[in-house]
Amino acid sequence: MKKVLSLLTIFILILAGCSGNKEASDGSEETTIDLALYSVTADKEDTLKEIISMFEEKNPNIKVNYEITPYDDYFTKLQTNIAGGNAPDVFELNYENSVTYYENGATENLSDLLTDEAKSGYDQTALEGFATADGEQFGLPASFSTVLTFYNKDLFDAAGVEYPTDEWTWEDEMAAAEKLTDKDNGVYGLVTPYSYNEFYKTVAQNSGSLFNSDYSEVTMVTPENEEALNYMIDAINKGYTPANLGPDEDTNLFKNQKAAMLTTGSWMFGTFADSDFKWDVVTEAGNTEKANHYFANAVAMSSSSENIEAAYKWMEFYTEDPDVQKLKVENDWETPAVTNKEVISAYEAKSNGEDRSKVFKSLENGVNPPIPAGVSASELADTIDGAIQEAKLGEVSAKEALEKAQEEVENLMK
Amino acid sequence: MKIKKILIYLILLTIAITFTLPFIWMFLMALSVDGTLVISPGEILSGDYSLETFKNIFNLGYSQYIGNSFIVSILTTFFQLLFAAMAGYALARFEFKGKKLVYRLILSLLMVPFIVVMIPLFIEMKYMNLIGTFGALIYPKVFSAFAIFFMRQFFLSLPRELEEAAYIDGCSTIKTFFVVILPQMKTALATMGILAFMGSWNDYLWPLVIHSSDTMTLPIALNQLSGQYTTEWNVVMAGAIISIIPIIIVFLIGQKYMVAGITNTGNK
């Protein structure tokens, strides 16, 4: 009997001990804000702590608690927290998922809190990425990455081809790819994934669009879109581009000097830094216009937050304060989406030879995937991806693939 | 005869290699310096290997996550066994009103996937002010319908004479249970203990939604090693190796009980 009772007592004590009392005990009017983040990986946590202590020093009445969840699972956790009425005051969102949260009313409208001065400190492309069509700001951009053309200078020299420039068009790129492709040695001229992300962007480079401007119609089957898809298929048929790429295979091809040009994101700078060949980056080739895919992360405020002022103070500090951004750059965080010259030159100075100004240059023509209301970005991507894969294998023509995509996306939007 | 034997061993060897290859590959990747995902046979011998990755993992605070995982798994296993044994005993031996109903309700819980109860459970934890604590990680997992069912089946197979002898000697019900009956259940407890420990150690969804930075368990921390755009596979693999070691140890220790336990489950 005693044994059971003591065991039960221990059990209850453990639970009680763990639950703890988190309320402030010193009586001062302290506000605590909770953050949820994913972009801070384990090796960057110390920098985050430093940023928080900088903030708490300036705002002694605000305490910042943070919680990091890995990107893959972050949205599962955030959803549960919001559904369970336990939303963090400030949470991070990427562009692709942000619309869903905005549409469901999970985010606070920041338009009134955002002063014109603060507004001008952000990169406008990135800022608009987190605003609705009628101008409601629901997130402040914290960081971005752009997709660039990485090229191997040594392979270009060996083939006697001039380095790519920002003015290159598809034609120039294909002509160069032809000369650079060396089938005997397994060298591909242009390594680029055959995927939805590439497709929507290639379409934009050809002045096409997958939807009309207010998303009321799906405009998948147009001459521009067909031409764009054919351009992608062509590169594979001619052998300039591998038909199938395994995980990490594209970057490994580039690392092993088997890819003269590679389409990938600016997050790869670090990975390629210690390569034993010369390489550089340039904005992607366009056709009728320039368009570069950019990824962006923002911080948003929960619509149920009771600490609006404190939370907003933190958001602006975290995303715009020059000292914070410089600290982030120093510790290899993702590129801050600010216009501050010092921050930008600090970022460019971190280069290992690559021209980092291209990152900002490509953002000028930045595009990101269309997200019609009520459809999740990943669902749309999977649907279109599935439809265009058949065209790659030559089973159907580009036009037929687009017709299939049209039908399936229309069903999705019903 | 000989040819037949050779053939059998060849088949077995092929199967063994097929099953161990992913493990070998995991070790190779964890040891490789740059974490190249695709290694051709030629590169296996010539590649750069070092234990650097493991060092890095511990520098990232993994000792704390390993500690958290042990706290959660050991406490969950202990209390799950205790409660399941008590409930299973009651259901197997005592006669009371509504016993069948209770038993059926518990069994029906086996059919409810965890994801269905996750959000209600989360809200419950919120009102109990337990979110982000070890309590929230352990408390809901202490009840296991399967463990109760499993224990009950074992108690049914025990001869009643054991208890009757204890009662005649003047043992109380509770003392009978702890001193006479439980020691007879070593196999069942070991089997269920291994299952509970493995389940808790590998549990993902619940710790994911309820953890805080201080109570992060190993599987969640492991996923933290992959980023939004890129993943360093050698670090992930090294983390995975660290996370399977305790499971392998527990399994090796309890293996003989476990096999005995499984073969006994059907007996009545």
XYZ file of C-alpha atoms in Angstrom:
682
model
C 0.000 0.000 0.000
C 2.708 2.409 1.050
C 4.660 1.579 -2.063
C 1.772 2.470 -4.365
C 1.024 5.652 -2.500
C 4.613 6.784 -2.594
C 4.850 6.010 -6.299
C 1.714 7.990 -6.982
C 3.010 10.839 -4.888
C 6.233 10.889 -6.836
C 4.275 10.927 -10.068
C 2.148 13.860 -9.006
C 5.160 15.720 -7.657
C 6.985 15.276 -10.924
C 4.083 16.694 -12.863
C 3.641 19.560 -10.443
C 7.345 20.282 -10.446
C 7.487 20.317 -14.189
C 4.540 22.570 -14.700
C 6.331 25.311 -12.764
C 5.098 28.819 -12.280
C 6.151 31.064 -15.062
C 4.585 34.324 -14.007
C 6.801 37.238 -13.146
C 7.457 37.465 -9.453
C 9.029 40.888 -9.002
C 5.821 42.855 -9.510
C 7.147 45.107 -12.281
C 5.026 45.490 -15.372
C 6.866 43.159 -17.608
C 5.533 42.060 -20.956
C 6.618 38.711 -22.299
C 6.357 37.963 -25.977
C 6.662 34.508 -27.467
C 8.340 33.854 -30.783
C 8.132 30.847 -33.046
C 10.919 30.471 -35.582
C 12.221 27.886 -38.008
C 14.985 29.604 -39.983
C 17.298 29.684 -36.989
C 19.166 26.401 -37.193
C 21.003 24.902 -34.237
C 24.301 26.564 -35.167
C 22.661 30.013 -35.293
C 20.895 29.868 -31.946
C 23.680 31.741 -30.172
C 23.281 34.683 -32.538
C 19.552 34.739 -31.829
C 20.271 34.872 -28.101
C 22.585 37.801 -28.738
C 19.909 39.652 -30.725
C 17.381 39.051 -27.955
C 19.692 40.386 -25.273
C 20.363 43.468 -27.424
C 16.595 43.982 -27.622
C 15.958 43.407 -23.941
C 18.673 45.880 -23.072
C 16.934 48.571 -25.112
C 13.480 47.560 -23.887
C 13.885 46.506 -20.264
C 10.147 45.946 -19.852
C 9.888 43.383 -22.593
C 11.051 39.823 -22.233
C 11.427 37.657 -25.301
C 10.878 33.908 -25.247
C 11.636 31.947 -28.341
C 11.015 28.521 -29.654
C 12.711 27.002 -32.671
C 11.083 24.217 -34.632
C 12.722 22.618 -37.648
C 11.287 23.856 -40.935
C 9.835 20.482 -41.962
C 7.575 20.355 -38.919
C 7.203 23.980 -38.070
C 3.820 24.400 -39.712
C 2.366 21.286 -38.066
C 3.296 22.760 -34.719
C 2.148 26.267 -35.543
C -1.225 25.014 -36.753
C -1.780 23.015 -33.591
C -0.785 25.985 -31.478
C -3.141 28.328 -33.283
C -5.993 25.804 -33.280
C -5.363 25.128 -29.597
C -5.574 28.838 -28.770
C -1.936 29.028 -27.851
C -0.597 31.059 -30.774
C 2.817 32.687 -30.237
C 2.790 36.495 -30.434
C 5.189 36.552 -33.332
C 5.754 33.724 -35.774
C 7.846 33.235 -38.834
C 6.220 32.493 -42.189
C 7.617 31.775 -45.596
C 5.978 33.273 -48.650
C 4.417 30.015 -49.830
C 2.595 29.366 -46.564
C 1.902 32.948 -45.568
C -1.223 33.375 -47.698
C -3.005 30.490 -45.980
C -2.396 32.027 -42.564
C -3.483 35.438 -43.728
C -6.647 34.073 -45.327
C -7.591 32.231 -42.163
C -7.284 35.389 -40.133
C -4.355 34.151 -38.075
C -2.255 37.259 -38.747
C -2.625 40.796 -37.477
C -2.856 43.712 -39.932
C 0.377 45.659 -39.535
C -0.407 48.492 -41.954
C -1.156 51.026 -39.210
C 1.909 50.128 -37.173
C 4.296 50.366 -40.101
C 5.520 53.945 -40.483
C 6.620 55.304 -43.860
C 10.140 55.589 -42.546
C 10.238 51.969 -41.458
C 8.628 50.982 -44.728
C 11.383 52.528 -46.794
C 13.976 50.502 -44.924
C 12.771 47.236 -46.446
C 13.373 45.921 -49.875
C 10.126 46.776 -51.630
C 9.822 43.529 -53.616
C 10.130 41.479 -50.459
C 7.825 43.795 -48.508
C 5.090 43.550 -51.131
C 5.410 39.766 -51.058
C 3.782 39.865 -47.630
C 1.043 42.350 -48.418
C -2.348 41.606 -49.934
C -3.483 42.979 -53.288
C -5.252 45.860 -51.517
C -2.185 46.771 -49.533
C -2.747 45.119 -46.162
C 0.654 44.302 -44.659
C 0.493 41.025 -42.755
C 4.189 40.286 -42.351
C 7.570 42.004 -42.272
C 10.194 40.419 -44.538
C 13.070 39.027 -42.487
C 15.244 37.406 -45.111
C 15.338 36.243 -48.697
C 17.251 34.108 -51.158
C 17.229 34.354 -54.913
C 17.734 31.798 -57.629
C 20.763 32.513 -59.799
C 22.748 30.939 -62.595
C 25.963 29.563 -61.114
C 28.662 28.959 -63.707
C 31.981 27.163 -63.711
C 34.552 29.578 -65.147
C 37.095 26.826 -65.800
C 34.672 24.888 -67.981
C 33.725 28.056 -69.862
C 37.410 28.828 -70.493
C 38.110 25.289 -71.654
C 35.224 25.393 -74.134
C 36.161 28.895 -75.282
C 32.741 30.300 -74.417
C 32.303 33.806 -73.065
C 31.005 34.109 -69.521
C 27.273 34.711 -69.196
C 26.007 38.228 -68.541
C 22.837 39.657 -67.054
C 21.710 40.488 -70.570
C 21.662 36.894 -71.742
C 18.500 35.537 -73.320
C 17.363 31.945 -73.644
C 18.975 31.825 -77.086
C 22.399 32.820 -75.745
C 22.037 30.330 -72.941
C 21.105 27.451 -75.256
C 23.944 28.294 -77.659
C 26.426 28.284 -74.796
C 24.958 25.102 -73.339
C 25.442 23.361 -76.675
C 29.148 24.184 -76.750
C 29.657 23.373 -73.076
C 27.921 20.003 -73.088
C 30.494 17.250 -73.328
C 28.718 13.917 -73.434
C 31.936 11.859 -73.455
C 33.011 13.307 -70.139
C 29.518 13.497 -68.703
C 29.516 17.298 -68.565
C 26.125 18.974 -68.806
C 25.895 22.487 -70.198
C 22.948 23.598 -68.119
C 21.848 21.738 -65.016
C 18.422 22.883 -63.959
C 15.596 20.980 -62.262
C 12.502 20.128 -64.284
C 9.919 21.199 -61.743
C 6.980 23.450 -61.040
C 9.220 26.126 -59.518
C 11.260 26.280 -62.705
C 8.164 26.125 -64.878
C 6.194 29.017 -63.425
C 9.363 31.137 -63.536
C 10.254 30.211 -67.111
C 6.699 31.165 -68.022
C 7.217 34.551 -66.374
C 10.454 35.007 -68.321
C 8.350 34.597 -71.456
C 5.740 37.161 -70.288
C 3.263 34.367 -69.695
C 1.118 33.702 -66.663
C -0.642 30.702 -65.156
C -3.615 32.748 -63.934
C -5.223 36.025 -64.908
C -4.461 38.965 -62.679
C -7.275 38.448 -60.140
C -7.007 34.652 -60.151
C -10.560 34.273 -61.462
C -9.353 32.230 -64.424
C -6.714 29.618 -65.038
C -4.715 30.553 -68.125
C -2.515 27.512 -68.455
C -2.832 26.948 -72.213
C -1.361 29.975 -73.979
C 1.303 30.214 -76.702
C 3.713 31.866 -74.211
C 3.338 29.084 -71.657
C 3.665 26.411 -74.308
C 6.848 27.991 -75.624
C 8.272 28.161 -72.106
C 7.571 24.504 -71.416
C 9.006 23.504 -74.778
C 12.175 25.429 -73.962
C 12.573 23.367 -70.794
C 11.890 20.089 -72.604
C 14.252 21.019 -75.448
C 17.203 21.414 -73.115
C 16.607 17.874 -71.856
C 16.036 16.338 -75.301
C 19.233 17.860 -76.607
C 21.131 16.476 -73.636
C 22.206 19.829 -72.158
C 20.174 19.162 -69.047
C 19.857 15.863 -67.146
C 16.355 14.390 -67.396
C 16.302 13.166 -63.800
C 18.010 14.650 -60.794
C 18.230 12.844 -57.464
C 18.348 14.727 -54.172
C 21.452 16.936 -54.071
C 22.497 15.562 -57.452
C 22.478 18.971 -59.149
C 24.835 20.486 -56.593
C 27.078 17.426 -56.672
C 27.326 17.685 -60.464
C 28.459 21.274 -60.079
C 30.878 20.429 -57.276
C 32.420 17.667 -59.383
C 32.769 19.967 -62.412
C 30.140 18.063 -64.388
C 27.869 21.078 -64.740
C 28.940 24.209 -66.587
C 25.867 26.157 -65.529
C 23.597 25.401 -62.599
C 20.299 26.963 -61.591
C 20.112 27.089 -57.806
C 19.687 29.460 -54.897
C 22.004 31.926 -53.209
C 22.010 29.643 -50.132
C 24.607 27.564 -52.020
C 27.363 30.195 -51.712
C 28.695 28.568 -48.583
C 28.574 25.045 -50.009
C 30.599 25.981 -53.077
C 32.964 28.324 -51.214
C 35.889 25.910 -51.013
C 35.630 24.477 -54.536
C 38.926 23.924 -56.340
C 37.681 25.609 -59.515
C 36.654 29.183 -60.296
C 32.965 30.001 -60.387
C 30.652 32.981 -60.279
C 26.970 33.847 -60.462
C 24.822 35.869 -62.794
C 21.098 36.597 -62.962
C 19.136 34.069 -64.945
C 18.635 34.408 -68.680
C 15.251 35.737 -69.732
C 13.363 35.627 -72.992
C 10.978 38.527 -73.465
C 11.629 39.711 -69.915
C 13.759 38.991 -66.847
C 12.263 37.006 -64.005
C 14.046 35.409 -61.073
C 12.520 33.235 -58.405
C 13.038 34.540 -54.893
C 12.268 32.888 -51.590
C 11.397 35.051 -48.630
C 10.752 34.558 -44.943
C 8.826 37.031 -42.840
C 7.689 37.496 -39.290
C 3.979 37.945 -38.680
C 1.990 38.842 -35.580
C -0.734 36.600 -34.264
C -4.189 38.169 -34.484
C -4.807 36.924 -30.948
C -1.714 38.596 -29.506
C -2.340 40.739 -26.445
C 1.025 42.462 -26.648
C 0.688 44.179 -29.996
C 3.003 47.057 -29.221
C 5.790 45.004 -27.711
C 5.486 42.361 -30.387
C 5.677 44.932 -33.160
C 8.703 46.568 -31.576
C 10.470 43.258 -31.640
C 9.437 42.518 -35.234
C 10.856 45.750 -36.539
C 14.006 45.383 -34.459
C 14.559 41.842 -35.634
C 13.980 42.533 -39.320
C 15.225 46.082 -39.823
C 17.674 47.278 -37.161
C 21.015 47.694 -38.980
C 23.121 46.336 -36.112
C 20.979 43.227 -35.928
C 21.168 42.713 -39.679
C 24.935 43.133 -39.644
C 25.186 40.577 -36.876
C 23.082 38.185 -38.946
C 25.268 38.709 -42.011
C 28.404 38.153 -39.962
C 27.055 34.825 -38.758
C 25.970 33.649 -42.208
C 22.235 34.030 -41.748
C 20.057 34.289 -44.828
C 20.269 37.660 -46.623
C 18.344 40.393 -44.722
C 15.677 42.081 -46.880
C 16.732 45.653 -46.094
C 17.978 48.610 -48.126
C 20.556 49.780 -45.597
C 23.814 50.317 -47.552
C 26.068 49.197 -44.713
C 24.222 45.930 -44.330
C 24.371 45.271 -48.060
C 28.072 46.005 -48.311
C 28.705 43.816 -45.260
C 26.855 41.023 -47.055
C 28.816 41.568 -50.260
C 32.080 41.600 -48.340
C 31.403 38.045 -47.132
C 31.964 36.860 -50.703
C 34.541 34.210 -51.568
C 34.938 35.589 -55.065
C 31.333 35.398 -56.258
C 29.613 38.625 -57.225
C 27.061 38.975 -54.437
C 25.534 42.126 -55.887
C 23.708 39.766 -58.290
C 21.562 38.622 -55.381
C 20.083 42.086 -55.045
C 20.025 42.606 -58.779
C 17.978 39.478 -59.336
C 15.556 40.504 -56.604
C 14.688 43.573 -58.697
C 13.001 41.211 -61.144
C 11.925 38.850 -58.391
C 8.883 36.651 -58.884
C 7.338 34.018 -56.700
C 4.803 31.296 -57.348
C 1.173 32.357 -57.832
C -1.130 31.319 -54.992
C -4.863 31.586 -55.726
C -7.173 31.982 -52.732
C -8.179 28.782 -51.019
C -5.489 26.622 -52.623
C -2.357 25.653 -50.752
C 0.904 26.432 -52.488
C 2.184 22.880 -52.157
C -1.037 21.374 -53.518
C -0.873 23.621 -56.564
C 2.804 22.825 -57.078
C 2.194 19.063 -56.890
C -0.712 19.224 -59.324
C 1.104 21.195 -61.990
C 4.318 19.301 -61.427
C 2.512 16.028 -62.065
C 0.970 17.312 -65.280
C 4.188 18.628 -66.806
C 6.254 15.537 -65.932
C 4.530 13.557 -68.696
C 5.621 16.074 -71.279
C 9.221 15.665 -70.188
C 9.060 11.936 -70.835
C 7.680 12.657 -74.291
C 4.423 10.820 -73.627
C 2.371 13.905 -74.417
C 3.097 17.199 -76.112
C 3.660 20.375 -74.124
C 0.232 21.587 -75.135
C -1.509 18.437 -73.952
C 0.332 18.616 -70.636
C -0.810 22.195 -70.167
C -4.396 21.265 -71.013
C -4.248 18.587 -68.348
C -2.788 21.061 -65.869
C -5.546 23.542 -66.754
C -8.248 20.990 -66.031
C -6.721 19.772 -62.798
C -6.061 23.234 -61.422
C -9.619 24.274 -62.268
C -10.875 21.290 -60.270
C -8.604 22.251 -57.419
C -10.032 25.760 -57.307
C -13.678 24.691 -57.349
C 22.645 -31.801 -49.868
C 25.695 -29.607 -49.801
C 24.546 -27.639 -52.816
C 21.215 -27.052 -51.152
C 22.925 -25.699 -48.066
C 25.139 -23.397 -50.072
C 22.132 -22.126 -51.960
C 20.214 -21.416 -48.764
C 23.158 -19.565 -47.294
C 23.585 -17.567 -50.475
C 19.965 -16.461 -50.329
C 20.236 -15.652 -46.635
C 23.424 -13.716 -47.237
C 21.798 -11.666 -49.992
C 18.869 -10.832 -47.739
C 21.203 -9.972 -44.858
C 23.228 -7.630 -47.054
C 20.096 -5.988 -48.409
C 18.917 -5.260 -44.889
C 22.218 -4.109 -43.457
C 23.236 -1.974 -46.417
C 21.205 1.078 -45.339
C 22.877 0.901 -41.930
C 26.341 0.620 -43.411
C 25.525 3.496 -45.728
C 24.325 5.546 -42.770
C 27.624 4.966 -40.967
C 29.655 5.839 -44.044
C 27.704 9.036 -44.579
C 28.035 10.027 -40.948
C 31.768 9.572 -41.123
C 32.235 11.291 -44.464
C 33.581 14.812 -44.318
C 31.335 16.486 -46.882
C 28.250 14.309 -46.569
C 28.033 13.325 -50.201
C 24.755 11.513 -50.678
C 25.691 9.251 -53.537
C 28.860 7.259 -53.074
C 30.031 4.926 -55.787
C 31.776 1.720 -54.644
C 35.157 3.117 -55.696
C 34.758 6.122 -53.464
C 33.940 4.113 -50.354
C 37.580 3.223 -49.788
C 39.143 6.435 -51.024
C 36.772 8.922 -49.329
C 37.679 11.290 -46.504
C 36.456 10.028 -43.168
C 36.563 11.566 -39.730
C 34.690 11.640 -36.454
C 34.404 15.426 -36.667
C 30.650 15.307 -37.332
C 29.955 13.564 -34.041
C 31.929 16.195 -32.184
C 29.921 18.916 -33.915
C 26.673 17.310 -32.866
C 27.605 17.455 -29.222
C 28.696 21.049 -29.659
C 25.142 21.820 -30.799
C 23.772 20.907 -27.378
C 22.765 17.356 -28.149
C 23.715 16.055 -24.747
C 20.756 18.010 -23.364
C 18.338 16.547 -25.923
C 19.612 13.055 -25.223
C 19.040 13.706 -21.516
C 15.513 14.960 -22.228
C 14.741 11.866 -24.275
C 15.926 9.632 -21.439
C 13.880 11.499 -18.835
C 10.730 11.286 -20.941
C 11.208 7.696 -22.099
C 12.146 6.249 -18.730
C 9.359 7.966 -16.806
C 6.789 7.186 -19.483
C 7.822 3.548 -19.579
C 7.809 3.209 -15.811
C 4.393 4.718 -15.211
C 2.868 3.122 -18.258
C 3.944 -0.285 -16.979
C 2.730 0.454 -13.460
C -0.702 1.675 -14.522
C -1.150 -0.896 -17.247
C -0.270 -3.702 -14.827
C -2.724 -2.412 -12.216
C -5.520 -1.848 -14.704
C -4.856 -5.124 -16.470
C -4.917 -6.979 -13.157
C -8.208 -5.400 -12.166
C -9.751 -6.266 -15.505
C -8.477 -9.828 -15.354
C -9.314 -10.689 -11.772
C -11.843 -8.421 -10.124
C -15.555 -8.576 -10.639
C -17.274 -5.218 -10.678
C -20.159 -3.493 -12.356
C -19.441 -2.226 -15.846
C -16.223 -4.204 -16.137
C -17.026 -5.369 -19.646
C -17.950 -1.866 -20.709
C -14.721 -0.423 -19.341
C -12.726 -3.128 -21.056
C -14.475 -2.530 -24.364
C -14.009 1.205 -24.112
C -10.297 0.701 -23.575
C -10.138 -1.660 -26.532
C -12.028 0.765 -28.740
C -9.395 3.401 -27.929
C -6.933 1.221 -29.796
C -8.773 2.145 -32.953
C -8.601 5.915 -32.515
C -5.535 7.357 -34.230
C -3.557 9.752 -32.081
C -3.950 12.621 -34.516
C -7.695 12.710 -33.773
C -7.177 13.430 -30.104
C -4.155 15.640 -30.543
C -5.797 19.052 -30.572
C -8.242 18.325 -27.706
C -5.301 16.996 -25.742
C -3.316 20.096 -26.571
C -6.117 22.341 -25.306
C -6.339 20.235 -22.162
C -2.602 20.698 -21.591
C -3.003 24.415 -22.139
C -5.624 24.708 -19.395
C -3.472 22.650 -17.080
C -0.657 25.096 -17.816
C 1.566 22.258 -18.861
C 2.593 23.277 -22.382
C 6.335 23.089 -22.853
C 6.919 21.025 -19.726
C 8.062 17.457 -19.226
C 4.691 16.831 -17.634
C 2.935 17.419 -20.935
C 5.306 15.056 -22.699
C 4.821 12.264 -20.179
C 1.364 12.567 -18.719
C -0.826 11.759 -21.783
C 1.449 8.892 -22.757
C 1.199 7.135 -19.417
C -2.113 5.624 -20.400
C -1.790 3.054 -23.134
C -4.767 0.986 -24.205
C -2.502 -1.555 -25.823
C -0.405 -1.986 -22.688
C -3.519 -2.601 -20.578
C -4.835 -5.136 -23.057
C -1.458 -6.830 -23.212
C -1.141 -7.041 -19.429
C -4.655 -8.320 -18.974
C -3.980 -11.220 -21.322
C -0.957 -12.168 -19.268
C -2.774 -11.986 -15.951
C -5.463 -14.261 -17.353
C -2.835 -16.910 -18.002
C -1.594 -16.887 -14.392
C -3.038 -19.621 -12.165
C -5.470 -18.300 -9.551
C -3.919 -20.621 -6.972
C -1.039 -18.216 -6.532
C -3.284 -15.484 -5.217
C -5.435 -17.863 -3.219
C -2.348 -19.080 -1.401
C -1.344 -15.495 -0.687
C -4.797 -14.603 0.627
C -4.840 -17.625 2.908
C -1.508 -16.488 4.331
C -3.117 -13.137 5.104
C -1.840 -10.971 2.241
C -3.836 -7.901 1.340
C -4.915 -7.465 -2.278
C -2.334 -4.791 -2.951
C 0.466 -6.713 -1.320
C -0.565 -9.820 -3.259
C -0.342 -7.839 -6.451
C 3.059 -6.313 -5.842
C 4.780 -9.128 -3.992
C 3.248 -12.288 -5.419
C 1.838 -11.529 -8.842
C 4.092 -8.895 -10.387
C 7.303 -10.919 -9.945
C 5.643 -13.656 -12.024
C 5.139 -11.159 -14.810
C 8.763 -10.404 -15.584
C 8.444 -11.545 -19.188
C 5.359 -9.483 -19.824
C 6.807 -6.439 -18.088
C 10.041 -6.710 -20.027
C 8.265 -7.090 -23.351
C 5.888 -4.245 -22.686
C 8.739 -2.211 -21.242
C 10.770 -2.521 -24.427
C 7.789 -1.643 -26.573
C 6.910 1.325 -24.377
C 10.481 2.577 -24.291
C 10.889 2.288 -28.038
C 7.540 3.949 -28.622
C 8.366 6.806 -26.322
C 11.920 7.210 -27.563
C 10.789 7.389 -31.188
C 7.598 9.342 -30.532
C 7.425 12.306 -32.820
C 4.097 14.047 -33.337
C 3.121 14.743 -29.746
C 6.561 15.947 -28.579
C 6.675 18.050 -31.736
C 3.573 20.054 -30.955
C 4.072 20.275 -27.213
C 7.815 20.728 -26.681
C 9.653 23.894 -25.760
C 13.342 24.620 -26.295
C 14.069 23.154 -22.861
C 12.167 19.935 -23.339
C 13.075 19.114 -26.930
C 13.546 15.397 -27.429
C 16.073 13.750 -29.695
C 13.889 12.951 -32.745
C 12.759 16.585 -32.943
C 16.280 17.874 -32.468
C 17.422 15.501 -35.174
C 15.151 17.143 -37.695
C 16.534 20.498 -36.685
C 19.695 19.500 -38.475
C 18.029 19.912 -41.853
C 17.388 23.424 -43.023
C 14.806 25.195 -45.148
C 16.827 24.960 -48.352
C 19.655 22.546 -47.718
C 20.508 19.611 -45.484
C 23.889 18.444 -44.289
C 23.323 14.747 -44.546
C 26.445 13.664 -42.698
C 25.311 15.576 -39.607
C 21.795 14.161 -39.865
C 23.133 10.630 -40.194
C 25.487 11.061 -37.243
C 22.518 12.279 -35.202
C 20.473 9.297 -36.343
C 23.191 6.909 -35.243
C 23.307 8.492 -31.798
C 19.551 8.204 -31.530
C 19.376 4.487 -32.347
C 22.098 3.380 -29.931
C 19.888 3.338 -26.785
C 17.176 1.472 -28.658
C 19.642 -1.162 -29.783
C 20.996 -1.541 -26.236
C 17.525 -1.853 -24.727
C 16.552 -4.345 -27.357
C 19.674 -6.467 -26.906
C 19.156 -6.603 -23.144
C 15.478 -7.429 -23.351
C 15.505 -9.520 -26.498
C 15.138 -12.914 -24.900
C 12.223 -11.728 -22.761
C 10.619 -10.074 -25.715
C 10.664 -13.172 -27.890
C 9.402 -15.276 -24.988
C 6.736 -12.671 -24.332
C 5.457 -12.653 -27.871
C 5.244 -16.427 -28.064
C 3.283 -16.440 -24.818
C 0.758 -13.800 -25.783
C -1.553 -16.325 -27.395
C -1.642 -18.647 -24.387
C -4.531 -18.457 -22.079
